[in-house]
XYZ file of C-alpha atoms in Angstrom:
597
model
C 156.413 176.401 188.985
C 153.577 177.601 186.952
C 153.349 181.385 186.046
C 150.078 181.417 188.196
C 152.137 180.494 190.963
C 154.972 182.730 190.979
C 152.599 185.610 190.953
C 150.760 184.216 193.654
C 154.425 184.207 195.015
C 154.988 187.144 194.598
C 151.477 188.996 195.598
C 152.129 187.663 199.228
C 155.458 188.922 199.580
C 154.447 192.030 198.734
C 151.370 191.867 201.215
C 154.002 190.589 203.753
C 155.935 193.872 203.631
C 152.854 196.305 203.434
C 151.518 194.792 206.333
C 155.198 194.578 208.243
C 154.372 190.337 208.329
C 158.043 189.484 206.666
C 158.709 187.394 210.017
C 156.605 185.456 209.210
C 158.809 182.207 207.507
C 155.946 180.077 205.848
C 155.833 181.652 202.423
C 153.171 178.918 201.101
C 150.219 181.026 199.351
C 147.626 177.995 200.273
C 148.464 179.182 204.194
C 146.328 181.647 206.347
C 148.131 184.808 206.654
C 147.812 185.224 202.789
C 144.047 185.029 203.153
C 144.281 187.551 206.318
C 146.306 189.708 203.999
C 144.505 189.824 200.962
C 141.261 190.557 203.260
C 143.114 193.477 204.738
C 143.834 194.681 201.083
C 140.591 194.650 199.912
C 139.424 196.172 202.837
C 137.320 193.706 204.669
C 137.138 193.611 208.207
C 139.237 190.401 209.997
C 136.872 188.405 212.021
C 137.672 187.696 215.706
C 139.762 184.231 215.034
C 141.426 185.749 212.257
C 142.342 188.624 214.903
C 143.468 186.036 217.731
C 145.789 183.855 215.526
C 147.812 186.751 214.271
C 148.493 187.242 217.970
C 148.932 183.935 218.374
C 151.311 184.030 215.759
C 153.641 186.204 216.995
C 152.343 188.613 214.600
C 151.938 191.792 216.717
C 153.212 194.480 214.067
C 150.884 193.687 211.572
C 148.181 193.894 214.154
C 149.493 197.395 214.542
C 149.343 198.155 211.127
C 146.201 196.863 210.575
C 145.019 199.506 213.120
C 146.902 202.325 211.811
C 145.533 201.915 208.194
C 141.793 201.237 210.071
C 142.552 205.058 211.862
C 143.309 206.163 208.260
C 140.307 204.951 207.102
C 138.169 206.457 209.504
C 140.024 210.298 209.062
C 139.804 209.921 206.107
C 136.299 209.163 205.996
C 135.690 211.965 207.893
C 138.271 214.695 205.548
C 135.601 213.206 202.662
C 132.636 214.114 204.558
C 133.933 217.444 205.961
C 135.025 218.814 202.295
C 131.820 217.537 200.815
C 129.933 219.861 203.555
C 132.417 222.631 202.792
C 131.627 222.136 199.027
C 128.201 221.929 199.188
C 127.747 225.164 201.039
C 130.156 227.063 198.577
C 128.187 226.109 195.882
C 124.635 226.374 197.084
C 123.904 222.592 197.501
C 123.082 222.423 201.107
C 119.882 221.237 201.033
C 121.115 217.979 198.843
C 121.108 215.419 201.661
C 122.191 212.089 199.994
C 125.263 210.677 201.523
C 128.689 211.801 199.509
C 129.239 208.084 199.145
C 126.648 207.488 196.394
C 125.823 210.711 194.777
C 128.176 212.268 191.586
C 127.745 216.023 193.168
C 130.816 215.588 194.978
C 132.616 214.554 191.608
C 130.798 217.605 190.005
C 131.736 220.079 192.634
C 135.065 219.029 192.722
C 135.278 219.692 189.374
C 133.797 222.979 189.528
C 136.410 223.801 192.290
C 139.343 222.291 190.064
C 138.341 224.881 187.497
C 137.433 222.459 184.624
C 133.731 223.116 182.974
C 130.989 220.618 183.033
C 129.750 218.587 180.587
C 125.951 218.539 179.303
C 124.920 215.555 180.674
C 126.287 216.847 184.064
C 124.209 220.358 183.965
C 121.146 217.922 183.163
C 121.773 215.882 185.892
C 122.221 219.022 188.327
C 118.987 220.221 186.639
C 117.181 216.895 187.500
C 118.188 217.206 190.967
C 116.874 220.626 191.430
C 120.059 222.281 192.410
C 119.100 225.224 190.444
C 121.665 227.784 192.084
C 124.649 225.009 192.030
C 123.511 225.071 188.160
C 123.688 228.947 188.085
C 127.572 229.191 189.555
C 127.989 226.437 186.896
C 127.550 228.611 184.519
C 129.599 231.399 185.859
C 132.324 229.202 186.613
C 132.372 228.523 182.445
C 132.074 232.278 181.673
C 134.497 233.036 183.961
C 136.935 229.993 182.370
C 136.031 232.085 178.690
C 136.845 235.444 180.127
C 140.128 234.186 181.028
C 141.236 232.776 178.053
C 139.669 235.714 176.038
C 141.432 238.460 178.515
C 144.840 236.571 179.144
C 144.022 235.585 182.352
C 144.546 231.735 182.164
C 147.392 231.531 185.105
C 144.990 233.267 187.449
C 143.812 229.763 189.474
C 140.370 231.237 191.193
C 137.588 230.229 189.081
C 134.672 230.853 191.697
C 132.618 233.601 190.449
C 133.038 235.952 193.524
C 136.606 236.222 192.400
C 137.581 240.205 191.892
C 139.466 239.040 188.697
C 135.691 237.666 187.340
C 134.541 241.184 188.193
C 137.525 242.916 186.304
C 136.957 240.700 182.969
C 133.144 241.362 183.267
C 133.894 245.472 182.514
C 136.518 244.617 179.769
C 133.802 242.336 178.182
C 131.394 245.800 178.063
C 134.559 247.906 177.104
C 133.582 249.729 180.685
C 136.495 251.394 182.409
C 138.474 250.263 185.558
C 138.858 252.255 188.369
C 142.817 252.803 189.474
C 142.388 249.772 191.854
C 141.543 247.681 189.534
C 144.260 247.792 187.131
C 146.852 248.076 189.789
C 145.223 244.570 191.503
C 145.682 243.038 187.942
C 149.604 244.758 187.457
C 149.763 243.538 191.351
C 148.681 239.698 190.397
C 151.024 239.845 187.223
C 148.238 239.805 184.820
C 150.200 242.046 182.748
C 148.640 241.084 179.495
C 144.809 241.543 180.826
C 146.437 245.411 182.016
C 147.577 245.782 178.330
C 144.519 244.676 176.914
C 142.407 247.731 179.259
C 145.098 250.057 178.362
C 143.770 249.120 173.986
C 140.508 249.454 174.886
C 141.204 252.946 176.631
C 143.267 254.224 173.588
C 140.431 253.196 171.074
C 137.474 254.903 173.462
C 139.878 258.438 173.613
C 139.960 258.416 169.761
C 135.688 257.319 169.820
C 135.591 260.297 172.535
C 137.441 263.099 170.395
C 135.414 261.829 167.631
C 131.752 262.505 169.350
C 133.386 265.914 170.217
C 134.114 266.642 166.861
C 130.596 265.234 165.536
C 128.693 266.898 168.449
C 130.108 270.112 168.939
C 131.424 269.860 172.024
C 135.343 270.496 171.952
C 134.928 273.518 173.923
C 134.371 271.284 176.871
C 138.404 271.160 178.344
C 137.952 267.510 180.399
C 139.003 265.138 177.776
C 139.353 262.126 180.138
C 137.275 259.046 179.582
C 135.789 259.697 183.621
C 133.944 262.958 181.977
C 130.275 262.668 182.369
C 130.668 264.244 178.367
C 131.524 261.145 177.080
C 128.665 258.850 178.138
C 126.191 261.631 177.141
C 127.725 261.676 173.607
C 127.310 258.047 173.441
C 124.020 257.972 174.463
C 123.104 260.571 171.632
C 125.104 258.844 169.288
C 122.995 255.640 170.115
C 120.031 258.093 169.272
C 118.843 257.842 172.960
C 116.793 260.688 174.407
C 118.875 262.668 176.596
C 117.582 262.444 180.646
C 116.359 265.624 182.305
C 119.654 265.359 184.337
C 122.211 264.694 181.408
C 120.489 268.086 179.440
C 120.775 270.071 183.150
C 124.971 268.804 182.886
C 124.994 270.175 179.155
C 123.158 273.588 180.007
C 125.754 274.404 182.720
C 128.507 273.928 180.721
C 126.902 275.953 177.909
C 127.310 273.144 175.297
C 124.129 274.874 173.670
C 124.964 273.392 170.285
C 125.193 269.774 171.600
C 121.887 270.020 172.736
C 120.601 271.220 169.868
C 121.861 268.445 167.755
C 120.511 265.820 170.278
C 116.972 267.566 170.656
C 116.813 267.735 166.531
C 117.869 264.121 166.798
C 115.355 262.755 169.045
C 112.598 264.864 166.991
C 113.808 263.503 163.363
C 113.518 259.761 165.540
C 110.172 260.394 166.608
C 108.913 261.975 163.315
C 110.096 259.110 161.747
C 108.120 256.458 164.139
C 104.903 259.005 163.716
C 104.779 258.988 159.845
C 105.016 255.245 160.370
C 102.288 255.812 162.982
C 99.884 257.976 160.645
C 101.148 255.483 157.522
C 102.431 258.638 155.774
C 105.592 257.205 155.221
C 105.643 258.743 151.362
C 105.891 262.286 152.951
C 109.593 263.766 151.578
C 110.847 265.915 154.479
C 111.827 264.167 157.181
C 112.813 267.587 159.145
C 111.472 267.903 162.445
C 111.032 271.390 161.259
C 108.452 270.093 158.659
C 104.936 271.483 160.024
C 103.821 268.148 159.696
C 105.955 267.087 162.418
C 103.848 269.905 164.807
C 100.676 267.999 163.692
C 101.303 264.990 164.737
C 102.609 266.483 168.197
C 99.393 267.782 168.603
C 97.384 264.748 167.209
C 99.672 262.627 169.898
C 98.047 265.315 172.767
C 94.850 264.768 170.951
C 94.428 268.618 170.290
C 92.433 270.216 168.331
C 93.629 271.076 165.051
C 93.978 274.568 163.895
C 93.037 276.306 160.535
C 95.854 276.037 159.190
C 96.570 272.501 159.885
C 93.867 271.427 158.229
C 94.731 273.934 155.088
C 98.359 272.614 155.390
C 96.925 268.819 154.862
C 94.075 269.409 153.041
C 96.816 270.918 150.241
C 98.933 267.887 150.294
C 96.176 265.448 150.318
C 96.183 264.092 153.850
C 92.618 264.048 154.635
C 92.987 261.007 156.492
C 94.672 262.761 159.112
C 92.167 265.364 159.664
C 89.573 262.492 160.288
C 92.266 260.575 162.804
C 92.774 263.724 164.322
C 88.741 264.680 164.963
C 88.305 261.220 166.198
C 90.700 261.846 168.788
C 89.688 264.953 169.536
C 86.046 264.338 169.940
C 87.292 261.085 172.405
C 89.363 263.742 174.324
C 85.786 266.192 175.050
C 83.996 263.084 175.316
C 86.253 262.219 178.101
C 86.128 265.206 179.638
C 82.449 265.054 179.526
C 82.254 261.294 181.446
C 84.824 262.860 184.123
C 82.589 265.849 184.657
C 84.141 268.350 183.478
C 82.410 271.171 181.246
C 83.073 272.498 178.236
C 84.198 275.535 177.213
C 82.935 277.546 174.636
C 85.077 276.863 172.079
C 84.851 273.261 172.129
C 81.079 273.350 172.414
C 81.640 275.337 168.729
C 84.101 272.409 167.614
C 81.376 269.958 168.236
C 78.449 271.529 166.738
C 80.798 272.987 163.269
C 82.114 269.241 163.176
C 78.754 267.968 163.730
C 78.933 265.883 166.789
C 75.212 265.743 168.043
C 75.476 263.129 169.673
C 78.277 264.105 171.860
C 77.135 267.759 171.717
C 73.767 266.776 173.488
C 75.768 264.384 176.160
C 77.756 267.589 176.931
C 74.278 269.541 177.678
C 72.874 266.567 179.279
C 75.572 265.881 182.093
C 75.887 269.709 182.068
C 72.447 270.107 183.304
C 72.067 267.620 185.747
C 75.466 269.994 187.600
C 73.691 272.848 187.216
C 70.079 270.896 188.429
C 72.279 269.903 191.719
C 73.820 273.421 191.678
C 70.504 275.243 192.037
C 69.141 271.940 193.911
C 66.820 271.145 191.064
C 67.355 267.400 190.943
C 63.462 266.463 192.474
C 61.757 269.016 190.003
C 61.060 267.448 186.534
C 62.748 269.972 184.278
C 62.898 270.297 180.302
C 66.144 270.411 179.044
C 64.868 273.338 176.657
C 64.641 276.069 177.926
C 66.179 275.309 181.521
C 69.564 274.575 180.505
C 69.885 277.798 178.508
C 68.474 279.585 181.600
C 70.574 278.391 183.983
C 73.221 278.353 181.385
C 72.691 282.180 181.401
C 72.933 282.374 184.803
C 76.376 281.273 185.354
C 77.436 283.727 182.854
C 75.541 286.150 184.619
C 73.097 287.219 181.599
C 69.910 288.744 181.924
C 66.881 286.542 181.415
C 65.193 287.314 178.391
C 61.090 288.318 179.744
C 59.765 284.636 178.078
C 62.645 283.028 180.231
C 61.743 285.004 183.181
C 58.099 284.139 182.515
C 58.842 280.343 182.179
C 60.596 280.169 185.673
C 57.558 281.857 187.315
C 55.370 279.033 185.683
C 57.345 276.515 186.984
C 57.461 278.018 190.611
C 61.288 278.750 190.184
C 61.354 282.424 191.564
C 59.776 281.584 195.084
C 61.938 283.263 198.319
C 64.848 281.354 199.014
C 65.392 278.940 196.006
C 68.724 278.966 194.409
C 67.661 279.268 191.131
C 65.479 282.155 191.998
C 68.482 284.347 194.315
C 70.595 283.723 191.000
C 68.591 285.443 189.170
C 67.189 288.361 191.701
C 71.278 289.010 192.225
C 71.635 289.635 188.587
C 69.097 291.844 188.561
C 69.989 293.647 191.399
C 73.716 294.401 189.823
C 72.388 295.423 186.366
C 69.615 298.411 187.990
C 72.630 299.168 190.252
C 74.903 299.136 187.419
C 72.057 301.106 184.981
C 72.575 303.414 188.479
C 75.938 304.052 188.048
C 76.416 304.499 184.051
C 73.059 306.817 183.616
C 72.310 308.619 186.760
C 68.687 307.505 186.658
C 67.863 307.799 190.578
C 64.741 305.360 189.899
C 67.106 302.667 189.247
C 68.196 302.369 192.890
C 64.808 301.446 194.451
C 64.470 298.945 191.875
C 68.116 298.021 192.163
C 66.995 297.365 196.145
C 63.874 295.843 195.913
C 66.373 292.945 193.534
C 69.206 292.976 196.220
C 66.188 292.309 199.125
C 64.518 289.371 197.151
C 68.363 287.894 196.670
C 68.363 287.588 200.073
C 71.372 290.111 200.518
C 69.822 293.323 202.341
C 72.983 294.512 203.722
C 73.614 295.264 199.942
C 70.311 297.342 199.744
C 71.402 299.110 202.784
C 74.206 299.869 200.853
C 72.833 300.672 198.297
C 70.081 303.427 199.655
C 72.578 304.947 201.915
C 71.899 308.425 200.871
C 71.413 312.060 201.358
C 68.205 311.823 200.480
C 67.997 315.955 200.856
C 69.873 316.068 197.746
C 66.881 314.194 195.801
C 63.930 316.891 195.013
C 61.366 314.449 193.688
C 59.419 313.162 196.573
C 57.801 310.312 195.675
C 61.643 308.973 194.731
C 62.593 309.747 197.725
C 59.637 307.718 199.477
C 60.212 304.907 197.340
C 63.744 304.322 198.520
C 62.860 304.941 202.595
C 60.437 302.307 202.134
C 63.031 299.816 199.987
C 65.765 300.936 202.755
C 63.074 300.509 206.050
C 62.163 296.744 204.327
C 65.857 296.004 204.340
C 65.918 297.065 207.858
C 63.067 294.485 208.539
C 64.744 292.015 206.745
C 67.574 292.075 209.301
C 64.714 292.409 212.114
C 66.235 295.720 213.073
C 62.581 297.070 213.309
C 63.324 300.435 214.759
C 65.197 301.840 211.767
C 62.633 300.566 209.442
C 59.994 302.135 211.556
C 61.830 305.358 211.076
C 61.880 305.107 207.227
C 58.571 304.341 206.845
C 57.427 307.360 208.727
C 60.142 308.788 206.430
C 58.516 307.558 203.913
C 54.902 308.973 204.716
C 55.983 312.316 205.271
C 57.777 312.413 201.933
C 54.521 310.716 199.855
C 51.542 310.831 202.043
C 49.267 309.492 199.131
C 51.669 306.353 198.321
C 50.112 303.065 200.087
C 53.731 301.422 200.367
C 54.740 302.736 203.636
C 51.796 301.946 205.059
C 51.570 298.600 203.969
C 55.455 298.631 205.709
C 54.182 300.006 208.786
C 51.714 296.841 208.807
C 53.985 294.436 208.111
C 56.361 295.878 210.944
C 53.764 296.269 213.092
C 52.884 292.783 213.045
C 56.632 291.714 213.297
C 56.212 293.390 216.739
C 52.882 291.157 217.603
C 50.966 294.439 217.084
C 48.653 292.791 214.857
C 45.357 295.399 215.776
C 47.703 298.467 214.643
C 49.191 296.471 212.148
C 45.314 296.166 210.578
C 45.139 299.694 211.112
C 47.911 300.389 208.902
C 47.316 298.154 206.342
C 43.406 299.733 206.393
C 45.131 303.096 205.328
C 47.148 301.442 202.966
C 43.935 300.451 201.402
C 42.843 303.695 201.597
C 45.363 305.220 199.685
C 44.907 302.330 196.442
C 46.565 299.298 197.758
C 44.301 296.003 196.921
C 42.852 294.451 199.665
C 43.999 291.113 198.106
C 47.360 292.328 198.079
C 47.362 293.419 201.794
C 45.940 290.426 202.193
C 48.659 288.505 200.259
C 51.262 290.470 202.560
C 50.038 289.778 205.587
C 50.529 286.184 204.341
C 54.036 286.514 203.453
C 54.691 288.004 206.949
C 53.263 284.861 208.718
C 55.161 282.720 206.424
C 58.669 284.463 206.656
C 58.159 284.655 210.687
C 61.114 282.618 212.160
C 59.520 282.247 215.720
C 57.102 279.447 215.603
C 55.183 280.579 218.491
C 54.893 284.047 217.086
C 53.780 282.255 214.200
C 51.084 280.400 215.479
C 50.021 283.433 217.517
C 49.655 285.627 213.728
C 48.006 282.726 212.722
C 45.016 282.574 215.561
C 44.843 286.513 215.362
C 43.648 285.788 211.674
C 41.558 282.935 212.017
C 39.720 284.804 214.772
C 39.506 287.825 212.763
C 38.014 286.167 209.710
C 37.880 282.403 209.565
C 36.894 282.245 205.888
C 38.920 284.725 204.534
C 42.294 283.729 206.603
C 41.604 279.815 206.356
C 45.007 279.281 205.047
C 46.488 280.125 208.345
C 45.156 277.032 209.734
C 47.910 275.336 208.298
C 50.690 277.016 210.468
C 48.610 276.254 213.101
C 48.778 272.402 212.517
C 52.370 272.496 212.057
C 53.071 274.328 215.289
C 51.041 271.308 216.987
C 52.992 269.047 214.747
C 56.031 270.245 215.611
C 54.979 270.194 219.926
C 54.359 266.770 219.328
């Protein structure tokens, strides 16, 4: 017998008793068990005649092997499938759908679960595949695998990365410090060497920590342990990191006043060093933060305006290039200001004009005076800058116009009743005479003081004002002039019967003076008197009053009536009286019809 043959031999015999067929006598290979045997081997499904003549053969034990091992097969099938599921949604590959039959991420995963790191042509292929976060526990499974080896930790099986050993190796890595369970899980789990290796790292940070202490003048601090918030603050300043608001709070209240002090002159010797790089005067010897140099910059980085003696102090050491950084900056700081709308003070108008910045000088007047135009609701009237600004400028610093000033608002039609511009400057008036009043004495002053408070529209102030014992004043004619002042800020507040009373008041103290009869008028005709009001205003005349000025009066009472219908009725009284001479009236009496309609 051929060598062939005898292995043949030999094959079936052994497929006999796998397959519990040694019964079976015929031990010929050429027969047909052998090729239902070898089917069954390579895993083929028996056909239905190959099925019925093992029956027929007698050969009922192999059937019922052949449908134990076809159970197997299907369990087993399933185990595959079930682990591959459990795999895949351990390692974040769930929404990988290819059957585990014909895919290599069930070799790689078992892999990864085995511990053993992949190779580069497998973290392509996970790549490839888009299993990005499969990729990403790759690659903490591998540092994890280091960690071990570098910490001792090789007999510790886990490898997944939510392991609380991969958390434990992660702080030894960064030196940090375990808490008590953490070393006690490692002495628990008989990583005795990883515990030793914590316990070196602590020793070395105690000596680092009584070192900072030393270096930072902190040893009167008595908590020495590694858990003192000390220790991380020294490190930080010994890393030449600025100190937190919080960390410098911890210092103060344990009155480590000389620690701070060496971390504050740390962090300014840092930043003087990045600002002479800054300002490119890297030459400059003292590198103290105490240099006034350092000061200079601190104010050029606020974009301040240099003093005096910063500019002596640079000027002296040749560092005229920093006095033209810092006017730059400081003229982009007002300029700004100016585009946010805010003013100027004084002394950085004088910085602009010394340093001679025209052009942002005149911006600063420019967007200046269209405030104050909206201020003093100028914005429709077409207004010089010269001399408006500087009167209105005046104004809100509550200076007296100069007369030319004065002279130029009455050109423009700036001082008629009521406008803002024009009660500005009648208020400031008012308070000088009443001041003048107060500091000299000079009775005259309050009439005139009056008169200013009236045309500011504040008569309550005149009343104020003129609320005297006039039997103290001897002169009469003063004491006339301020009944009639005091009996027009009665009108003004339409209490007619007290100003009736001072303008009798008046007449009995100056007979001869036309003013309280011209009062008298204009009351009169407040009270739709207007035939006594004429009367009044004819003695007036009398006594040396124009009759253009009456006339003018009698026009400013028509215009300041509120009523409109007492208005209108003034008006037709006048028109009636003298057509010609009154023909401005007319106009009220088209906007009373104007305003029926």
């Amino acid at each position: 017998m051929d060598k062939e043959s005898q292995n043949r031999l030999e094959h079936f015999a052994a497929l006999k008793s796998k397959y519990q067929a040694t019964q079976y006598q015929d031990s010929s290979p050429a027969n047909l068990l052998y090729l239902i045997l070898r089917k069954l081997d390579l895993g083929i499904e028996l056909l239905d005649l190959e099925s019925n003549w093992l029956g027929e053969s007698n050969l009922e034990e192999t059937l019922e092997a052949i449908k134990q091992q076809q159970k197997h097969k299907v369990q087993e099938f399933i185990n595959l499938e079930f682990e591959f599921s459990k795999l895949k949604s351990k390692y974040k590959a769930t929404n990988y759908n290819v059957s585990w039959q014909s895919t290599h991420l069930y070799f790689i995963l078992l892999k990864l679960e085995s511990g053993n790191l992949l190779t580069d042509l497998e973290v392509q292929w996970l790549k490839r595949t888009g299993l990005y976060e499969t990729n990403q526990i790759a690659q903490e499974v591998k540092r994890f695998t280091k960690l071990k080896s570098q910490y001792k930790a090789t007999q510790y099986q886990d490898s997944y990365p939510d392991s609380f050993l991969y958390q434990i190796l992660k702080k030894l890595e960064v030196t940090e410090r375990l808490s008590d369970s953490e070393y006690h899980w490692l002495i628990n789990n008989q990583l005795l060497e990883t515990a030793e290796i914590f316990q070196q790292q602590e020793s070395v940070k105690e000596i680092h920590f009584a070192q900072l202490r030393d270096k930072y003048q902190a040893n009167k601090h008595l908590d020495l342990s590694l858990s003192s918030p000390l220790y991380p603050t020294l490190q930080n300043i010994d890393a030449k990191n600025n100190l937190s608001d919080s960390e410098i709070n911890w210092l103060e209240q344990q009155e480590l006043s000389e620690t701070i002090a060496i971390a504050q002159e740390l962090e300014q010797t840092q930043e003087f060093a990045v600002l002479r790089l800054k300002y490119k005067v890297t030459e400059y010897q003292d590198s103290s933060p105490k240099s006034h140099l350092y000061k200079i910059f601190k104010r050029l980085e606020l974009s301040n305006q240099l003093g005096e003696q910063d500019i002596n102090f640079l000027k002296k050491r040749k560092l005229t290039e920093i006095i033209e950084i810092a006017n730059e900056k400081y003229a982009s700081t007002l300029k700004s200001k100016i585009d946010l709308g805010e003013l100027l003070n004084e002394s950085e108008i004088d910085w602009l004009q010394n340093n001679r910045r025209e052009d942002i000088f005149i911006l600063a007047q420019q967007k200046h005076f269209a405030i104050l135009k909206r201020k003093y609701r100028l914005i429709y009237f077409s207004l010089a800058l010269e001399p408006f600004y500087a009167i209105m400028v005046k104004l809100e610093k509550k200076e007296r116009l100069d007369p030319k000033l004065v002279l130029q608002l009455m050109e423009e039609e700036l001082l008629s009743p009521g406008g803002k511009i024009a009660l500005a400057y009648y208020r400031l008036e008012a308070e000088f005479y009443e001041q003048e009043f107060h500091r000299t004495g000079n009775k005259w002053d309050i009439p005139t003081a009056s008169s200013y408070w009236r045309k500011a529209d504040e008569p309550g102030q005149a009343l104020k004002l003129t609320n005297l014992d006039l039997s103290q004043i001897k002169e009469s004619k003063l004491k006339s002039a301020i009944s009639v002042t005091r009996g027009a800020a009665f009108r003004d507040m339409d209490n007619l019967a007290d100003a009736e009373i001072c303008a009798k008041k008046a007449m009995e103290y100056h007979p001869d003076s036309h003013q309280p009869y011209t009062l008298m008028g204009a009351i009169c005709y407040d009270k739709s008197d207007y035939a006594k009001g004429d009367y009044w205003y004819e003695q007036a005349i009398k006594r040396g009053a124009k009759p253009e000025d009456i006339d003018d009066e009698r026009k400013r009472v028509v215009r300041s009536t509120k009523d409109e219908n007492k208005r209108h009725e003034a008006a037709e009284y006048l028109l009636k009286k003298d057509s010609q001479r009154y023909a401005w009236a007319k106009s009220y009496l088209k906007k009373s019809s104007d305003n029926a309609r």
